mmCIF file of C-alpha atoms in Angstrom:
data_model
loop_
_atom_site.group_PDB
_atom_site.id
_atom_site.type_symbol
_atom_site.label_atom_id
_atom_site.label_comp_id
_atom_site.label_asym_id
_atom_site.label_seq_id
_atom_site.Cartn_x
_atom_site.Cartn_y
_atom_site.Cartn_z
ATOM 1 C CA MET A 31 83.488 97.815 100.800
ATOM 2 C CA SER A 32 85.550 97.974 98.140
ATOM 3 C CA THR A 33 88.594 95.950 97.347
ATOM 4 C CA ILE A 34 91.898 96.105 95.228
ATOM 5 C CA LYS A 35 91.643 94.251 91.653
ATOM 6 C CA GLU A 36 95.391 93.172 90.650
ATOM 7 C CA ILE A 37 95.721 93.402 86.685
ATOM 8 C CA THR A 38 97.742 90.592 85.503
ATOM 9 C CA SER A 39 97.688 91.399 81.785
ATOM 10 C CA LEU A 40 97.623 94.506 78.819
ATOM 11 C CA GLU A 41 94.230 92.908 78.203
ATOM 12 C CA GLY A 42 92.545 92.389 81.149
ATOM 13 C CA TRP A 43 93.646 95.927 81.914
ATOM 14 C CA GLU A 44 92.225 97.308 78.365
ATOM 15 C CA GLN A 45 88.818 95.336 79.514
ATOM 16 C CA HIS A 46 88.610 97.007 82.776
ATOM 17 C CA ILE A 47 88.709 100.497 81.745
ATOM 18 C CA SER A 48 86.201 100.011 78.961
ATOM 19 C CA SER A 49 84.073 98.474 81.487
ATOM 20 C CA LEU A 50 84.009 101.669 83.404
ATOM 21 C CA PRO A 51 81.110 104.314 83.556
ATOM 22 C CA PRO A 52 82.669 107.808 82.985
ATOM 23 C CA THR A 53 81.809 108.805 86.131
ATOM 24 C CA THR A 54 83.826 106.170 88.105
ATOM 25 C CA LEU A 55 86.870 107.398 89.407
ATOM 26 C CA LEU A 56 89.776 104.749 88.789
ATOM 27 C CA ILE A 57 92.681 104.441 91.596
ATOM 28 C CA VAL A 58 95.469 103.054 90.216
ATOM 29 C CA SER A 59 98.682 101.747 91.995
ATOM 30 C CA PHE A 60 101.722 100.796 90.307
ATOM 31 C CA HIS A 61 103.979 98.599 92.360
ATOM 32 C CA ALA A 62 107.190 96.516 92.213
ATOM 33 C CA PRO A 63 107.591 93.154 94.232
ATOM 34 C CA TRP A 64 111.150 94.471 95.297
ATOM 35 C CA ALA A 65 110.628 97.887 96.893
ATOM 36 C CA ALA A 66 109.519 98.078 100.423
ATOM 37 C CA PRO A 67 107.424 101.225 99.977
ATOM 38 C CA CYS A 68 105.384 99.565 97.942
ATOM 39 C CA ALA A 69 103.963 97.017 100.524
ATOM 40 C CA GLN A 70 103.551 99.586 103.080
ATOM 41 C CA MET A 71 101.467 101.673 100.214
ATOM 42 C CA ALA A 72 99.289 98.756 99.664
ATOM 43 C CA THR A 73 98.270 98.613 103.108
ATOM 44 C CA VAL A 74 97.472 102.241 103.079
ATOM 45 C CA LEU A 75 95.317 101.764 99.856
ATOM 46 C CA SER A 76 93.737 98.648 101.536
ATOM 47 C CA THR A 77 92.499 100.287 103.830
ATOM 48 C CA LEU A 78 91.248 103.561 101.635
ATOM 49 C CA ALA A 79 89.759 100.973 99.902
ATOM 50 C CA GLY A 80 87.675 99.466 102.682
ATOM 51 C CA GLU A 81 86.287 102.813 103.462
ATOM 52 C CA TYR A 82 84.330 103.314 100.208
ATOM 53 C CA PRO A 83 80.984 101.539 99.333
ATOM 54 C CA VAL A 84 80.666 99.376 96.542
ATOM 55 C CA THR A 85 77.268 100.800 94.274
ATOM 56 C CA GLU A 86 76.112 100.583 91.374
ATOM 57 C CA PRO A 87 77.402 102.021 89.276
ATOM 58 C CA PRO A 88 80.371 102.144 91.126
ATOM 59 C CA SER A 89 81.641 105.513 92.307
ATOM 60 C CA THR A 90 84.913 103.914 92.599
ATOM 61 C CA SER A 91 87.514 100.897 90.886
ATOM 62 C CA TRP A 92 90.783 99.913 92.564
ATOM 63 C CA VAL A 93 93.511 98.229 91.048
ATOM 64 C CA SER A 94 96.968 97.620 91.702
ATOM 65 C CA ILE A 95 99.528 96.678 88.569
ATOM 66 C CA ASN A 96 103.418 95.721 88.704
ATOM 67 C CA ALA A 97 105.169 98.613 86.902
ATOM 68 C CA GLU A 98 108.217 95.943 85.781
ATOM 69 C CA GLU A 99 105.800 93.310 84.446
ATOM 70 C CA LEU A 100 103.291 95.698 82.933
ATOM 71 C CA SER A 101 105.595 98.151 81.079
ATOM 72 C CA GLU A 102 103.617 99.267 78.563
ATOM 73 C CA ILE A 103 101.122 100.647 81.139
ATOM 74 C CA SER A 104 103.837 102.356 83.008
ATOM 75 C CA GLU A 105 105.310 104.289 79.933
ATOM 76 C CA ALA A 106 101.593 105.460 79.117
ATOM 77 C CA TYR A 107 101.132 106.930 82.465
ATOM 78 C CA ASN A 108 104.899 107.962 82.740
ATOM 79 C CA VAL A 109 105.755 106.078 86.125
ATOM 80 C CA THR A 110 109.168 106.823 86.733
ATOM 81 C CA ALA A 111 109.563 105.655 90.564
ATOM 82 C CA VAL A 112 107.239 103.251 92.440
ATOM 83 C CA PRO A 113 105.123 103.588 94.845
ATOM 84 C CA PHE A 114 102.903 105.571 92.105
ATOM 85 C CA LEU A 115 99.272 106.342 92.263
ATOM 86 C CA ALA A 116 97.208 107.465 89.028
ATOM 87 C CA LEU A 117 93.389 108.895 89.521
ATOM 88 C CA ILE A 118 91.746 108.450 86.201
ATOM 89 C CA ARG A 119 87.948 109.443 85.370
ATOM 90 C CA ASN A 120 86.575 108.811 81.930
ATOM 91 C CA LYS A 121 90.597 107.591 80.575
ATOM 92 C CA LYS A 122 91.683 111.137 81.969
ATOM 93 C CA VAL A 123 94.661 111.154 84.250
ATOM 94 C CA LEU A 124 92.926 113.769 87.297
ATOM 95 C CA GLU A 125 96.410 113.821 89.072
ATOM 96 C CA THR A 126 99.462 111.241 90.029
ATOM 97 C CA VAL A 127 100.737 110.666 93.115
ATOM 98 C CA SER A 128 104.644 109.924 93.291
ATOM 99 C CA GLY A 129 106.281 108.730 96.545
ATOM 100 C CA SER A 130 105.302 106.987 99.753
ATOM 101 C CA SER A 131 103.004 109.562 101.196
ATOM 102 C CA ALA A 132 99.783 108.050 102.666
ATOM 103 C CA VAL A 133 98.549 111.684 103.232
ATOM 104 C CA LYS A 134 99.317 112.896 99.987
ATOM 105 C CA VAL A 135 97.368 109.288 98.702
ATOM 106 C CA ARG A 136 94.603 110.048 101.031
ATOM 107 C CA ASN A 137 93.952 113.707 100.218
ATOM 108 C CA ALA A 138 94.070 112.934 96.321
ATOM 109 C CA ILE A 139 91.787 110.303 96.279
ATOM 110 C CA GLU A 140 89.180 111.791 98.878
ATOM 111 C CA ALA A 141 89.209 115.296 96.748
ATOM 112 C CA HIS A 142 88.967 113.417 93.960
ATOM 113 C CA ALA A 143 86.177 110.962 94.791
ATOM 114 C CA ALA A 144 84.084 113.821 97.127
ATOM 115 C CA LYS A 145 83.256 114.899 93.387
ATOM 116 C CA THR A 146 81.564 111.616 92.572
ATOM 117 C CA GLY A 147 79.657 112.046 96.103
ATOM 118 C CA ALA A 148 81.979 109.406 97.778
ATOM 119 C CA ALA A 149 82.058 109.797 101.468
ATOM 120 C CA THR A 150 85.116 110.301 102.975
ATOM 121 C CA THR A 151 86.839 108.653 106.069
ATOM 122 C CA ASN A 152 85.423 111.463 108.405
ATOM 123 C CA GLY A 153 82.236 112.189 106.690
ATOM 124 C CA ALA A 154 84.066 115.689 105.840
ATOM 125 C CA THR A 155 82.717 117.556 102.397
ATOM 126 C CA GLY A 156 85.245 118.776 99.745
ATOM 127 C CA ALA A 157 85.202 122.329 101.419
ATOM 128 C CA ALA A 158 86.752 120.323 104.999
ATOM 129 C CA ASP A 159 88.967 118.828 102.682
ATOM 130 C CA SER A 160 90.181 122.327 101.562
ATOM 131 C CA THR A 161 90.811 123.412 105.078
ATOM 132 C CA GLU A 162 93.312 120.016 105.527
ATOM 133 C CA GLY A 163 95.167 121.399 102.707
ATOM 134 C CA GLU A 164 95.553 124.679 104.006
ATOM 135 C CA VAL A 165 96.606 123.118 107.112
ATOM 136 C CA ALA A 166 99.238 120.919 105.284
ATOM 137 C CA THR A 167 100.956 123.870 103.493
ATOM 138 C CA GLU A 168 101.269 125.655 106.889
ATOM 139 C CA GLU A 169 103.484 123.043 108.369
ATOM 140 C CA ASP A 170 106.790 123.284 110.108
ATOM 141 C CA PRO A 171 109.657 123.858 107.687
ATOM 142 C CA GLU A 172 111.501 121.278 110.067
ATOM 143 C CA LYS A 173 109.072 118.867 109.833
ATOM 144 C CA LYS A 174 108.633 118.900 106.394
ATOM 145 C CA LYS A 175 112.489 118.484 106.048
ATOM 146 C CA GLU A 176 112.017 115.195 108.335
ATOM 147 C CA GLU A 177 108.944 113.515 106.585
ATOM 148 C CA LEU A 178 111.279 114.256 103.034
ATOM 149 C CA PHE A 179 114.342 112.658 104.639
ATOM 150 C CA LYS A 180 112.502 109.786 105.731
ATOM 151 C CA ARG A 181 110.777 109.676 102.649
ATOM 152 C CA LEU A 182 114.544 109.883 100.806
ATOM 153 C CA GLY A 183 115.674 107.060 103.140
ATOM 154 C CA ASP A 184 113.483 104.868 101.880
ATOM 155 C CA LEU A 185 113.634 105.422 98.512
ATOM 156 C CA VAL A 186 117.163 104.899 98.544
ATOM 157 C CA LYS A 187 116.752 101.228 100.271
ATOM 158 C CA ALA A 188 114.048 100.718 97.747
ATOM 159 C CA ALA A 189 116.171 98.131 95.783
ATOM 160 C CA PRO A 190 119.457 96.452 96.643
ATOM 161 C CA VAL A 191 120.584 98.869 94.106
ATOM 162 C CA MET A 192 119.325 102.080 93.393
ATOM 163 C CA LEU A 193 120.295 104.512 90.651
ATOM 164 C CA PHE A 194 119.235 108.201 90.764
ATOM 165 C CA MET A 195 119.376 109.348 87.504
ATOM 166 C CA LYS A 196 117.948 112.171 84.822
ATOM 167 C CA GLY A 197 115.573 110.341 82.569
ATOM 168 C CA THR A 198 114.913 106.920 82.607
ATOM 169 C CA PRO A 199 117.152 104.147 81.396
ATOM 170 C CA SER A 200 115.518 103.745 77.812
ATOM 171 C CA GLU A 201 115.286 107.360 78.124
ATOM 172 C CA PRO A 202 118.507 109.151 79.429
ATOM 173 C CA LYS A 203 118.654 112.924 79.678
ATOM 174 C CA CYS A 204 122.505 113.607 80.312
ATOM 175 C CA GLY A 205 125.426 111.647 79.225
ATOM 176 C CA PHE A 206 126.534 110.677 82.556
ATOM 177 C CA SER A 207 123.163 108.978 82.960
ATOM 178 C CA ARG A 208 123.584 107.143 80.043
ATOM 179 C CA GLN A 209 127.179 105.975 80.681
ATOM 180 C CA LEU A 210 126.146 104.767 84.181
ATOM 181 C CA VAL A 211 123.071 102.423 82.831
ATOM 182 C CA ALA A 212 125.330 101.033 80.338
ATOM 183 C CA ILE A 213 127.805 100.170 82.991
ATOM 184 C CA LEU A 214 124.951 98.324 84.798
ATOM 185 C CA ARG A 215 123.805 96.590 81.983
ATOM 186 C CA GLU A 216 126.933 95.446 80.796
ATOM 187 C CA ASN A 217 127.554 93.826 84.605
ATOM 188 C CA ALA A 218 123.851 92.416 84.326
ATOM 189 C CA VAL A 219 122.776 94.565 87.717
ATOM 190 C CA LYS A 220 119.462 94.335 88.627
ATOM 191 C CA TYR A 221 118.256 97.660 89.766
ATOM 192 C CA GLY A 222 115.955 100.073 90.715
ATOM 193 C CA PHE A 223 115.988 103.805 89.449
ATOM 194 C CA PHE A 224 114.220 107.070 90.279
ATOM 195 C CA ASN A 225 113.864 110.046 87.510
ATOM 196 C CA ILE A 226 114.856 112.974 89.785
ATOM 197 C CA LEU A 227 113.651 114.913 87.103
ATOM 198 C CA ALA A 228 109.775 113.960 87.716
ATOM 199 C CA ASP A 229 110.426 115.488 91.215
ATOM 200 C CA ASP A 230 112.097 118.646 92.013
ATOM 201 C CA GLU A 231 111.555 117.513 95.980
ATOM 202 C CA VAL A 232 113.441 114.550 95.814
ATOM 203 C CA ARG A 233 115.895 116.193 93.306
ATOM 204 C CA GLN A 234 116.616 119.184 95.544
ATOM 205 C CA GLY A 235 116.527 117.331 98.919
ATOM 206 C CA LEU A 236 118.714 114.187 98.014
ATOM 207 C CA LYS A 237 121.738 116.522 97.184
ATOM 208 C CA GLU A 238 121.421 117.581 101.172
ATOM 209 C CA PHE A 239 120.663 113.951 102.155
ATOM 210 C CA ALA A 240 123.385 111.973 100.467
ATOM 211 C CA ASP A 241 125.829 115.413 100.747
ATOM 212 C CA TRP A 242 126.334 115.077 97.128
ATOM 213 C CA PRO A 243 125.609 117.956 94.821
ATOM 214 C CA THR A 244 125.441 116.234 91.411
ATOM 215 C CA TYR A 245 123.109 113.682 89.401
ATOM 216 C CA PRO A 246 123.653 110.388 88.902
ATOM 217 C CA GLN A 247 124.165 108.876 91.923
ATOM 218 C CA LEU A 248 124.137 104.905 92.736
ATOM 219 C CA TRP A 249 123.248 103.665 95.732
ATOM 220 C CA VAL A 250 124.031 100.030 97.260
ATOM 221 C CA ASP A 251 122.161 98.659 100.050
ATOM 222 C CA GLY A 252 120.783 102.090 101.318
ATOM 223 C CA GLU A 253 124.674 103.214 101.216
ATOM 224 C CA LEU A 254 125.913 106.014 98.656
ATOM 225 C CA VAL A 255 128.615 104.796 95.931
ATOM 226 C CA GLY A 256 128.575 108.256 94.309
ATOM 227 C CA GLY A 257 128.367 109.195 90.422
ATOM 228 C CA LEU A 258 129.446 108.084 87.548
ATOM 229 C CA ASP A 259 133.458 108.548 88.046
ATOM 230 C CA ILE A 260 133.269 106.973 91.491
ATOM 231 C CA VAL A 261 131.375 104.207 89.908
ATOM 232 C CA LYS A 262 134.377 103.544 87.205
ATOM 233 C CA GLU A 263 137.142 103.849 90.070
ATOM 234 C CA GLU A 264 135.408 100.946 91.754
ATOM 235 C CA LEU A 265 135.474 98.965 89.014
ATOM 236 C CA ALA A 266 138.919 99.729 88.194
ATOM 237 C CA ASN A 267 139.909 98.630 91.705
ATOM 238 C CA ASP A 268 137.965 95.623 91.750
ATOM 239 C CA ALA A 269 135.809 94.102 88.447
ATOM 240 C CA GLU A 270 133.566 91.738 90.900
ATOM 241 C CA PHE A 271 132.332 94.774 92.479
ATOM 242 C CA PHE A 272 128.827 94.242 91.287
ATOM 243 C CA LYS A 273 129.062 90.761 91.487
ATOM 244 C CA ALA A 274 126.475 89.956 94.473
ATOM 245 C CA TYR A 275 124.127 92.124 92.638
ATOM 246 C CA SER A 276 124.349 90.448 88.982
ATOM 247 C CA ILE A 277 121.377 88.917 87.422
ATOM 248 C CA LYS A 278 123.680 86.186 85.811
ATOM 249 C CA ALA A 279 125.711 85.687 89.186
ATOM 250 C CA ASN A 280 122.499 85.317 90.920
ATOM 251 C CA ASN A 281 120.887 83.193 87.966
ATOM 252 C CA ASP A 282 117.968 85.323 88.233
ATOM 253 C CA THR A 283 115.673 86.201 84.869
ATOM 254 C CA ALA A 284 116.167 89.463 83.362
ATOM 255 C CA ILE A 285 113.337 91.943 83.510
#
């Protein structure tokens, strides 16, 4: 059975992809150690990898990458939040899956692995996978909402401080997001972020989930603080509002 290889350097990544035949499906899992959903996804992927036999040449290759430590690779594949899965063949991205939906991950892997002749867990063919997809599209709207809210509940707790913004910290796509990033940096806050422009399901769903219609949104310990104006008010009332989450205060090393 296949296993997941941890890539720990840019050199190791380049060597790995260069060693693969053009027919091999490369499954890349981007993760971060502070994000709880990543631990769950690691278990899911380990189980899935075990269902694919080791062949020669390899039909599949499974790797895991710390999105923060190897940011060059993350940026190359537009990783804006974790967990994030990229399916690649012959150095071409076939599909990406953002979030912790085990169903979406399994369906994506099975759909593309089937094209190389790999067996799926239930021995189904590509036609059977298509039927599963049809069932998913007919899912009860209330159930879909429930699943989305569960995902959002995990996302807002993915890091002690989570910023939902337009763009990324290095490339904010609106002035309010840029200002909030600057405030977090000024206070040496270690935070996670999610680019809501990259996932419209999250962008629209979080407004209802949080009962807050605008972005950016800052969450602390799974609770909504608010937008830029609210964060400024909190700091005006308490200059040490972010002290517990400061890298300096905790003697952590900046990422």
